[in-house]
Amino acid sequence: MLDTAIRNAEIVTAADRYRAEIGIRDGRIVIIAEDVGPAHEEIDATGLLVLPGGIDAHVHLEQPQGGGVVMADGFESGTRSAAAGGTTTVMPFALQQRGQSLREAVTAYHKAAEGKCHTDISFHLIITDPTPQVLGQELPALVKDGYTSFKVFMTYDDMVLNDAQLLDVFDVARREKAMVMVHAEGYDAIKYMAKRLEEAGKTAPYYHAESRPQSVEREATHRAISHAELSDVPITIVHVSGRDPMEQIQWAKKRGMNVWAETCPQYIALVADDLKGLNMDFEGAKYVCSPPPRDLDSQKAIWEGLRDGTFDLFSSDHCPFRFEDAKGKDVAGARTSFRWVPNGIPGIEARLPILFSEGVSKGRIPIERFVALTSTNPAKLFGMYPRKGTIAVGSDADLTFWDPEREVTMSQSLHHHDCDYTPYEGMAIKGWPVRTILRGSTIFLDGEITGTPGQGAYLERGTSQAFGV
Ligand code: URP
Ligand code: ZN
Ligand code: ZN
């Protein structure tokens, strides 16, 4: 006997759309058929689309910030919010602080997440201090333990790696078969621009966007791609914001280079002008993130890239700071210069509805591509496929039920995060996740969390399919 049978489902994967029933036992899909037979639990999916649970491959939770800033979401609230947005696997970063061993950082993150998660999770590493010990011993050992991806930064005072360090990390990644995610913005150019703007008295949050224009991102993207070519290693350029950096990725892909790319909701739903707030006021801090949102032409370019395969991933880059909070956006100094406004915005819950509504419901991308961008590709690129990212016999029963007709106005009041605002307030959405199932258990139903913290498991991962495995 099955544990659960899902009847009258219209199943959508990255490849197919068809009607069938799904049978679940012990958290896994064991049968997909016209009639799967009897089950203890019956779920009727009439009128709904059943998709693989979302995988959010770019999330910051409980990440130490310095300067008295505290992130709005920890593992409980962040994964709760993810579940409510149709996501079943969350990939937060385990940040190595300079002077800290990577292993120590990973252990601390596990401790913070233990017993708290509503969804499954798996950590990427952030490398800020690539010492010989880290490169020679810690990283290889951690990759063997299933931490098969890491992020590096080309900007931020406390995280930037220089070109020699980037090449060192790329080298280890090639040897150990790990995926490197690159934050591509040029450090020196940003510092130069920020100083120039401040000297001119241009300190409002809006000038954050002017301090890091697309040329800064374009240059760093090209540099990262060139270094990856030298190192002969696959890389993923994360949070690509507009046409200029996107063209660099197209250039690389056309040359057959092993370059992958991610974009995020803020680059299709926001523009730099949002940072102006009401009248160049502090309200604009709600939209401060890096890279910043661009303009309508860039949004158009991003849609082209989502359609034509330039982008492989659509992640949230959820990095939440409360707005009315001296430990958040309103930290000491933030009103004196954009330079001190914490970078990052929430999006873990809004990610899938925004892409579904703006992409699928408006006919910009087929629904199969929606599934590829938000679930199947992250599973393949980060070593979780086919356990995650698809609906198939043997896969985890991670499923999201979508009502494609449901119309909703996006609002903070609907959210389950611990942030105090959403940058997407008032946005008209068509298509809404109504049920989220994690390994066979319903963890979210009709606006309510039905799972419990601790239900989510930690996933050790295999090698990225970017290595041809
Ligand atoms: O502004 C952002 N995106 N903050 C999060 C950190 C990062 O660079 O991803
Ligand atoms: Zn980044
Ligand atoms: Zn990020």
Coordinates of C-alpha atoms and ligand atoms in Angstrom, one line a residue:
M1 CA 0.0 0.0 0.0
L2 CA 1.2 3.5 -0.8
D3 CA 1.5 6.2 1.8
T4 CA 0.1 8.9 -0.5
A5 CA -1.6 9.0 -3.9
I6 CA -2.0 12.2 -5.8
R7 CA -5.0 11.9 -8.1
N8 CA -6.0 14.0 -11.1
A9 CA -2.6 15.6 -11.4
E10 CA -1.3 17.6 -14.4
I11 CA 2.4 16.9 -14.0
V12 CA 4.9 19.3 -15.4
T13 CA 8.7 18.6 -15.6
A14 CA 11.5 20.4 -17.5
A15 CA 10.7 18.1 -20.4
D16 CA 7.0 17.1 -20.3
R17 CA 3.5 18.0 -19.4
Y18 CA 1.0 15.1 -18.9
R19 CA -1.8 13.7 -16.8
A20 CA -1.1 10.9 -14.3
E21 CA -1.3 9.8 -10.7
I22 CA 1.7 9.9 -8.4
G23 CA 2.3 7.2 -5.7
I24 CA 4.5 8.0 -2.8
R25 CA 6.1 5.6 -0.3
D26 CA 8.7 6.4 2.4
G27 CA 9.2 9.9 1.0
R28 CA 10.0 8.8 -2.5
I29 CA 8.0 8.6 -5.7
V30 CA 7.5 4.9 -6.4
I31 CA 4.9 4.9 -9.2
I32 CA 3.6 7.3 -11.8
A33 CA 0.6 5.8 -13.7
E34 CA -2.9 6.2 -14.8
D35 CA -4.1 4.5 -11.6
V36 CA -1.5 4.1 -8.8
G37 CA -3.8 2.0 -6.6
P38 CA -4.9 2.4 -3.0
A39 CA -3.1 4.7 -0.5
H40 CA -3.4 5.8 3.1
E41 CA -3.6 9.4 2.2
E42 CA -5.5 10.7 -0.8
I43 CA -4.7 14.1 -2.4
D44 CA -6.9 15.5 -5.1
A45 CA -5.0 17.8 -7.5
T46 CA -7.9 18.7 -9.8
G47 CA -7.4 22.0 -11.5
L48 CA -3.8 22.3 -10.3
L49 CA -0.4 21.8 -11.9
V50 CA 2.0 19.6 -10.0
L51 CA 5.6 20.6 -10.4
P52 CA 8.9 19.5 -8.9
G53 CA 9.5 21.4 -5.6
G54 CA 11.5 24.6 -6.2
I55 CA 15.2 24.6 -5.5
D56 CA 16.6 28.0 -4.4
A57 CA 20.3 27.8 -5.1
H58 CA 21.3 31.2 -3.8
V59 CA 20.2 32.1 -0.2
H60 CA 21.8 34.0 2.7
L61 CA 20.5 33.0 6.1
E62 CA 22.0 34.0 9.5
Q63 CA 25.2 35.2 7.8
P64 CA 27.4 37.2 10.1
Q65 CA 27.5 40.8 8.8
G66 CA 29.7 42.9 11.1
G67 CA 29.0 46.6 12.0
G68 CA 26.1 45.7 14.2
V69 CA 24.0 44.4 11.3
V70 CA 21.9 41.2 11.7
M71 CA 20.1 39.3 9.0
A72 CA 16.4 39.2 9.3
D73 CA 16.1 35.5 8.6
G74 CA 17.6 32.5 10.3
F75 CA 17.1 28.9 9.3
E76 CA 13.6 28.6 10.8
S77 CA 12.0 31.7 9.3
G78 CA 14.0 31.5 6.0
T79 CA 13.0 27.9 5.2
R80 CA 9.5 28.6 6.5
S81 CA 9.2 31.4 3.9
A82 CA 10.7 29.2 1.2
A83 CA 8.2 26.4 1.9
A84 CA 5.3 29.0 1.6
G85 CA 6.7 30.1 -1.8
G86 CA 6.8 26.6 -3.2
T87 CA 10.5 25.8 -2.5
T88 CA 11.5 22.4 -1.0
T89 CA 15.3 22.7 -1.1
V90 CA 17.2 25.8 0.0
M91 CA 21.0 26.3 -0.6
P92 CA 22.3 28.9 1.9
F93 CA 26.0 29.9 2.1
A94 CA 28.4 28.9 4.8
L95 CA 30.6 32.0 5.1
Q96 CA 34.2 31.6 6.1
Q97 CA 35.2 34.8 8.0
R98 CA 38.8 35.9 7.4
G99 CA 41.1 34.1 9.8
Q100 CA 38.6 31.3 10.3
S101 CA 39.0 27.8 9.1
L102 CA 36.4 26.7 6.6
R103 CA 35.6 23.5 8.5
E104 CA 34.9 25.7 11.6
A105 CA 32.6 27.8 9.6
V106 CA 30.7 24.8 8.2
T107 CA 30.4 23.3 11.7
A108 CA 29.0 26.6 13.0
Y109 CA 26.4 26.7 10.3
H110 CA 25.3 23.2 10.9
K111 CA 24.8 24.0 14.5
A112 CA 22.7 27.0 13.6
A113 CA 20.5 25.1 11.2
E114 CA 20.1 21.9 13.3
G115 CA 16.5 21.2 14.1
K116 CA 15.3 24.4 12.5
C117 CA 14.6 23.8 8.9
H118 CA 11.2 23.4 7.2
T119 CA 12.8 22.4 3.9
D120 CA 15.8 20.4 2.9
I121 CA 19.0 22.4 2.8
S122 CA 22.5 22.1 1.5
F123 CA 25.4 24.6 1.9
H124 CA 27.6 26.2 -0.6
L125 CA 30.9 27.5 0.9
I126 CA 32.0 31.2 0.7
I127 CA 35.8 31.4 0.6
T128 CA 37.2 34.7 1.8
D129 CA 40.6 33.6 3.0
P130 CA 42.2 31.1 0.6
T131 CA 45.2 30.2 2.7
P132 CA 47.5 27.3 1.8
Q133 CA 45.7 25.3 4.5
V134 CA 42.3 26.1 3.0
L135 CA 43.3 25.4 -0.6
G136 CA 45.5 22.3 0.1
Q137 CA 43.6 20.5 2.8
E138 CA 40.3 21.9 3.9
L139 CA 38.6 22.5 0.5
P140 CA 39.5 19.1 -0.9
A141 CA 38.3 17.4 2.2
L142 CA 35.0 19.4 2.3
V143 CA 34.3 18.6 -1.4
K144 CA 34.7 14.9 -0.6
D145 CA 32.2 15.4 2.2
G146 CA 29.6 16.7 -0.2
Y147 CA 30.2 20.5 -0.2
T148 CA 30.7 20.5 -3.9
S149 CA 30.3 24.3 -4.7
F150 CA 31.7 27.5 -3.4
K151 CA 31.3 31.2 -4.0
V152 CA 34.0 33.8 -4.4
F153 CA 33.6 37.6 -4.4
M154 CA 35.4 40.1 -6.7
T155 CA 34.2 42.9 -4.4
Y156 CA 33.3 43.8 -0.8
D157 CA 36.1 44.9 1.6
D158 CA 35.8 41.8 3.8
M159 CA 35.4 39.2 1.1
V160 CA 37.1 40.3 -2.1
L161 CA 39.7 38.0 -3.6
N162 CA 42.4 39.3 -6.0
D163 CA 43.0 37.7 -9.3
A164 CA 45.8 35.5 -8.0
Q165 CA 43.5 34.2 -5.3
L166 CA 40.7 33.6 -7.7
L167 CA 43.0 31.6 -9.9
D168 CA 44.1 29.6 -6.9
V169 CA 40.5 28.8 -6.0
F170 CA 39.6 27.9 -9.6
D171 CA 42.6 25.5 -9.7
V172 CA 41.3 23.6 -6.6
A173 CA 37.8 23.6 -8.1
R174 CA 39.1 22.0 -11.3
R175 CA 41.1 19.3 -9.4
E176 CA 38.3 18.5 -7.0
K177 CA 35.4 18.9 -9.5
A178 CA 33.6 21.6 -7.5
M179 CA 31.4 24.4 -9.0
V180 CA 32.6 27.9 -8.4
M181 CA 30.0 30.6 -8.1
V182 CA 31.3 34.1 -8.9
H183 CA 30.1 37.5 -7.6
A184 CA 31.3 39.6 -10.5
E185 CA 31.6 43.2 -9.7
G186 CA 35.0 45.1 -9.8
Y187 CA 36.1 46.2 -6.3
D188 CA 38.4 49.1 -7.3
A189 CA 36.0 50.6 -9.8
I190 CA 33.2 50.5 -7.1
K191 CA 35.4 52.2 -4.5
Y192 CA 36.4 54.9 -7.0
M193 CA 32.8 55.6 -8.0
A194 CA 31.6 55.6 -4.3
K195 CA 34.2 58.1 -3.4
R196 CA 33.4 60.3 -6.3
L197 CA 29.7 60.3 -5.5
E198 CA 30.2 61.0 -1.8
E199 CA 32.5 63.9 -2.6
A200 CA 29.7 65.3 -4.8
G201 CA 27.3 65.0 -1.9
K202 CA 25.4 62.2 -3.6
T203 CA 24.8 60.0 -0.6
A204 CA 21.1 58.9 -0.9
P205 CA 20.4 55.1 -1.3
Y206 CA 19.8 55.6 -5.0
Y207 CA 23.5 56.4 -5.5
H208 CA 24.3 52.8 -4.5
A209 CA 23.1 51.9 -8.1
E210 CA 25.2 54.7 -9.7
S211 CA 28.3 53.5 -7.8
R212 CA 28.2 50.1 -9.5
P213 CA 27.0 50.5 -13.1
Q214 CA 26.8 47.7 -15.6
S215 CA 30.3 48.4 -16.9
V216 CA 31.7 47.4 -13.4
E217 CA 29.8 44.1 -13.6
R218 CA 30.6 43.6 -17.3
E219 CA 34.3 44.0 -16.7
A220 CA 34.4 41.6 -13.7
T221 CA 32.2 39.0 -15.6
H222 CA 34.6 39.0 -18.5
R223 CA 37.6 38.8 -16.1
A224 CA 36.1 35.8 -14.3
I225 CA 35.3 34.1 -17.5
S226 CA 38.8 34.6 -18.8
H227 CA 40.3 33.3 -15.6
A228 CA 38.1 30.2 -15.8
E229 CA 39.3 29.7 -19.4
L230 CA 42.9 29.8 -18.2
S231 CA 42.1 27.4 -15.3
D232 CA 39.9 25.2 -17.6
V233 CA 37.2 25.0 -14.9
P234 CA 33.4 25.5 -15.1
I235 CA 32.0 28.5 -13.3
T236 CA 28.6 30.0 -12.6
I237 CA 28.2 33.8 -12.7
V238 CA 25.6 34.6 -10.1
H239 CA 23.0 37.3 -9.9
V240 CA 23.5 38.7 -13.4
S241 CA 21.6 42.0 -13.6
G242 CA 21.4 43.3 -17.2
R243 CA 22.3 43.3 -20.8
D244 CA 26.1 44.2 -20.5
P245 CA 27.2 41.3 -18.3
M246 CA 24.7 39.0 -20.0
E247 CA 26.4 39.6 -23.3
Q248 CA 29.7 38.5 -21.8
I249 CA 28.1 35.2 -20.8
Q250 CA 26.6 34.8 -24.3
W251 CA 30.1 35.5 -25.7
A252 CA 31.5 32.7 -23.6
K253 CA 28.7 30.2 -24.3
K254 CA 29.1 30.8 -28.0
R255 CA 32.7 29.9 -27.8
G256 CA 31.7 26.6 -26.1
M257 CA 33.0 27.6 -22.7
N258 CA 31.8 25.9 -19.6
V259 CA 30.1 29.0 -18.2
W260 CA 26.7 29.0 -16.4
A261 CA 24.6 31.9 -15.4
E262 CA 22.0 32.8 -12.8
T263 CA 19.6 35.7 -12.5
C264 CA 17.1 36.7 -9.9
P265 CA 13.6 38.3 -9.4
Q266 CA 15.0 41.8 -8.7
Y267 CA 16.3 42.0 -12.3
I268 CA 12.9 41.3 -13.9
A269 CA 10.7 43.1 -11.3
L270 CA 12.7 46.1 -10.1
V271 CA 14.6 49.0 -11.7
A272 CA 17.3 51.3 -10.3
D273 CA 14.8 54.1 -10.1
D274 CA 13.1 52.2 -7.3
L275 CA 16.1 53.1 -5.2
K276 CA 15.0 56.7 -5.4
G277 CA 12.2 55.9 -3.0
L278 CA 9.6 58.6 -2.7
N279 CA 11.8 61.6 -3.3
M280 CA 15.4 60.4 -3.1
D281 CA 14.6 59.5 0.5
F282 CA 15.6 56.5 2.7
E283 CA 12.7 54.4 1.4
G284 CA 15.1 53.6 -1.4
A285 CA 17.2 51.5 1.0
K286 CA 14.5 48.8 0.7
Y287 CA 15.8 48.0 -2.8
V288 CA 19.6 48.3 -2.2
C289 CA 21.2 45.0 -3.3
S290 CA 24.3 44.1 -5.4
P291 CA 24.4 44.2 -8.3
P292 CA 21.6 46.7 -8.3
P293 CA 18.4 46.5 -10.4
R294 CA 19.0 48.3 -13.8
D295 CA 16.4 49.6 -16.3
L296 CA 13.6 48.4 -18.5
D297 CA 16.0 47.6 -21.4
S298 CA 17.9 45.4 -19.1
Q299 CA 14.7 43.7 -17.9
K300 CA 14.0 43.0 -21.6
A301 CA 17.5 41.5 -22.0
I302 CA 17.1 39.3 -19.0
W303 CA 13.8 37.9 -20.4
E304 CA 15.6 37.1 -23.7
G305 CA 18.3 35.3 -21.7
L306 CA 15.7 33.4 -19.6
R307 CA 14.1 32.3 -22.9
D308 CA 17.1 31.5 -25.0
G309 CA 19.2 29.5 -22.5
T310 CA 21.7 32.2 -21.6
F311 CA 20.4 31.7 -18.0
D312 CA 20.5 28.4 -16.4
L313 CA 19.3 29.3 -12.9
F314 CA 16.7 31.6 -11.4
S315 CA 17.4 32.0 -7.7
S316 CA 16.3 34.5 -5.1
D317 CA 19.6 35.8 -3.7
H318 CA 17.4 36.2 -0.6
C319 CA 19.5 38.4 1.7
P320 CA 17.0 40.0 4.1
F321 CA 17.5 43.0 6.4
R322 CA 14.6 44.6 8.3
F323 CA 13.8 48.1 7.1
E324 CA 12.8 49.8 10.3
D325 CA 15.6 48.4 12.4
A326 CA 18.9 49.8 13.6
K327 CA 20.3 46.3 13.1
G328 CA 19.0 46.2 9.5
K329 CA 18.8 48.8 6.7
D330 CA 18.6 51.6 9.2
V331 CA 22.0 50.8 10.8
A332 CA 24.1 53.7 12.1
G333 CA 25.5 55.6 9.2
A334 CA 23.1 54.3 6.6
R335 CA 21.3 57.6 6.4
T336 CA 24.6 59.5 5.9
S337 CA 25.7 57.4 2.8
F338 CA 24.5 54.6 0.6
R339 CA 27.9 53.0 1.4
W340 CA 26.6 51.8 4.8
V341 CA 23.2 50.5 3.8
P342 CA 23.3 46.7 4.1
N343 CA 23.2 45.1 0.6
G344 CA 20.5 42.6 0.0
I345 CA 16.7 42.2 -0.2
P346 CA 14.3 39.4 0.6
G347 CA 12.9 37.1 -2.1
I348 CA 12.8 33.5 -1.1
E349 CA 9.0 33.4 -1.0
A350 CA 8.3 35.7 -3.9
R351 CA 10.8 34.1 -6.3
L352 CA 8.6 31.4 -7.8
P353 CA 5.3 33.4 -8.0
I354 CA 7.1 36.3 -9.7
L355 CA 8.7 34.1 -12.4
F356 CA 5.5 32.1 -12.8
S357 CA 3.3 35.2 -13.1
E358 CA 5.7 37.4 -15.2
G359 CA 7.1 34.4 -17.2
V360 CA 4.5 31.6 -17.6
S361 CA 1.2 33.5 -17.1
K362 CA 2.3 36.3 -19.4
G363 CA 3.5 33.9 -22.1
R364 CA 7.2 34.9 -21.9
I365 CA 8.6 31.4 -21.1
P366 CA 7.0 28.0 -21.4
I367 CA 6.2 26.3 -18.1
E368 CA 8.8 23.5 -18.8
R369 CA 11.5 26.2 -18.9
F370 CA 10.1 27.6 -15.6
V371 CA 10.7 24.1 -14.1
A372 CA 14.2 23.9 -15.6
L373 CA 15.3 27.3 -14.3
T374 CA 13.9 26.9 -10.8
S375 CA 14.3 23.3 -10.0
T376 CA 15.9 20.9 -12.5
N377 CA 18.9 22.9 -13.5
P378 CA 19.9 23.8 -10.0
A379 CA 19.6 20.1 -9.1
K380 CA 21.9 19.1 -12.0
L381 CA 24.4 21.9 -11.6
F382 CA 24.8 21.3 -7.8
G383 CA 24.9 17.6 -7.7
M384 CA 21.4 16.7 -6.5
Y385 CA 19.8 15.2 -9.7
P386 CA 17.8 13.1 -10.0
R387 CA 17.1 12.8 -6.3
K388 CA 15.9 16.4 -6.6
G389 CA 14.6 18.6 -9.4
T390 CA 12.2 16.3 -11.2
I391 CA 9.1 14.1 -10.9
A392 CA 10.3 10.6 -11.6
V393 CA 10.2 7.1 -10.0
G394 CA 12.9 7.0 -7.4
S395 CA 13.1 10.8 -6.9
D396 CA 12.2 12.4 -3.6
A397 CA 8.5 13.3 -3.4
D398 CA 9.2 17.1 -3.4
L399 CA 6.2 18.6 -5.1
T400 CA 4.6 22.0 -5.5
F401 CA 1.0 22.4 -6.5
W402 CA 0.2 25.5 -8.5
D403 CA -3.1 27.1 -9.1
P404 CA -2.4 28.8 -12.5
E405 CA -5.5 30.9 -12.3
R406 CA -5.2 32.3 -8.8
E407 CA -4.7 36.1 -8.8
V408 CA -3.0 37.6 -5.8
T409 CA -1.6 41.0 -4.9
M410 CA 1.9 40.5 -3.5
S411 CA 2.1 41.9 0.0
Q412 CA 4.1 41.8 3.2
S413 CA 1.0 40.5 5.0
L414 CA 1.2 37.3 2.9
H415 CA 4.8 36.6 3.7
H416 CA 6.2 34.1 6.2
H417 CA 9.7 35.6 6.5
D418 CA 11.0 37.6 9.5
C419 CA 11.7 40.6 7.3
D420 CA 9.4 43.6 7.8
Y421 CA 8.8 44.4 4.1
T422 CA 8.8 43.0 0.6
P423 CA 10.3 45.0 -2.3
Y424 CA 7.5 43.5 -4.4
E425 CA 4.6 45.1 -2.4
G426 CA 1.5 45.6 -4.6
M427 CA 2.7 43.5 -7.6
A428 CA -0.2 41.8 -9.4
I429 CA 0.5 38.0 -9.5
K430 CA -1.3 35.4 -11.6
G431 CA -0.4 31.8 -10.6
W432 CA 0.2 30.8 -7.0
P433 CA 1.7 27.9 -5.1
V434 CA -1.1 26.3 -2.9
R435 CA 0.6 23.2 -1.6
T436 CA 4.2 22.2 -0.9
I437 CA 5.2 18.6 -0.3
L438 CA 8.6 17.7 1.1
R439 CA 9.5 14.0 0.8
G440 CA 5.8 13.1 0.9
S441 CA 4.7 15.3 3.7
T442 CA 2.6 18.4 3.1
I443 CA 4.6 21.3 4.7
F444 CA 2.5 24.1 3.4
L445 CA -1.2 24.3 2.4
D446 CA -3.4 27.2 1.4
G447 CA -1.4 29.9 3.1
E448 CA -0.6 28.0 6.2
I449 CA 2.6 26.3 7.3
T450 CA 1.7 22.7 8.1
G451 CA 5.2 21.3 8.6
T452 CA 7.4 21.6 11.6
P453 CA 10.9 23.0 12.1
G454 CA 13.4 20.1 11.8
Q455 CA 11.5 18.3 9.1
G456 CA 14.0 19.5 6.6
A457 CA 17.2 17.4 6.2
Y458 CA 20.7 18.3 5.3
L459 CA 21.8 17.0 1.8
E460 CA 25.3 16.0 1.0
R461 CA 25.8 16.5 -2.7
G462 CA 27.6 14.9 -5.6
T463 CA 29.5 16.4 -8.5
S464 CA 28.0 19.0 -10.7
Q465 CA 26.9 17.8 -14.1
A466 CA 28.9 20.7 -15.5
F467 CA 31.9 18.3 -15.2
G468 CA 30.2 16.0 -17.6
V469 CA 29.2 13.4 -15.1
Ligands
URP1 O1 23.1 42.5 -2.2 C1 23.2 41.3 -2.2 N1 23.0 40.5 -3.2 N2 23.7 40.8 -1.0 C2 23.9 39.4 -0.9 C3 25.3 39.1 -1.0 C4 25.6 38.7 -2.4 O2 26.5 39.3 -3.0 O3 25.0 37.8 -2.9
ZN2 ZN 26.9 38.0 -4.5
ZN3 ZN 23.8 36.5 -2.7

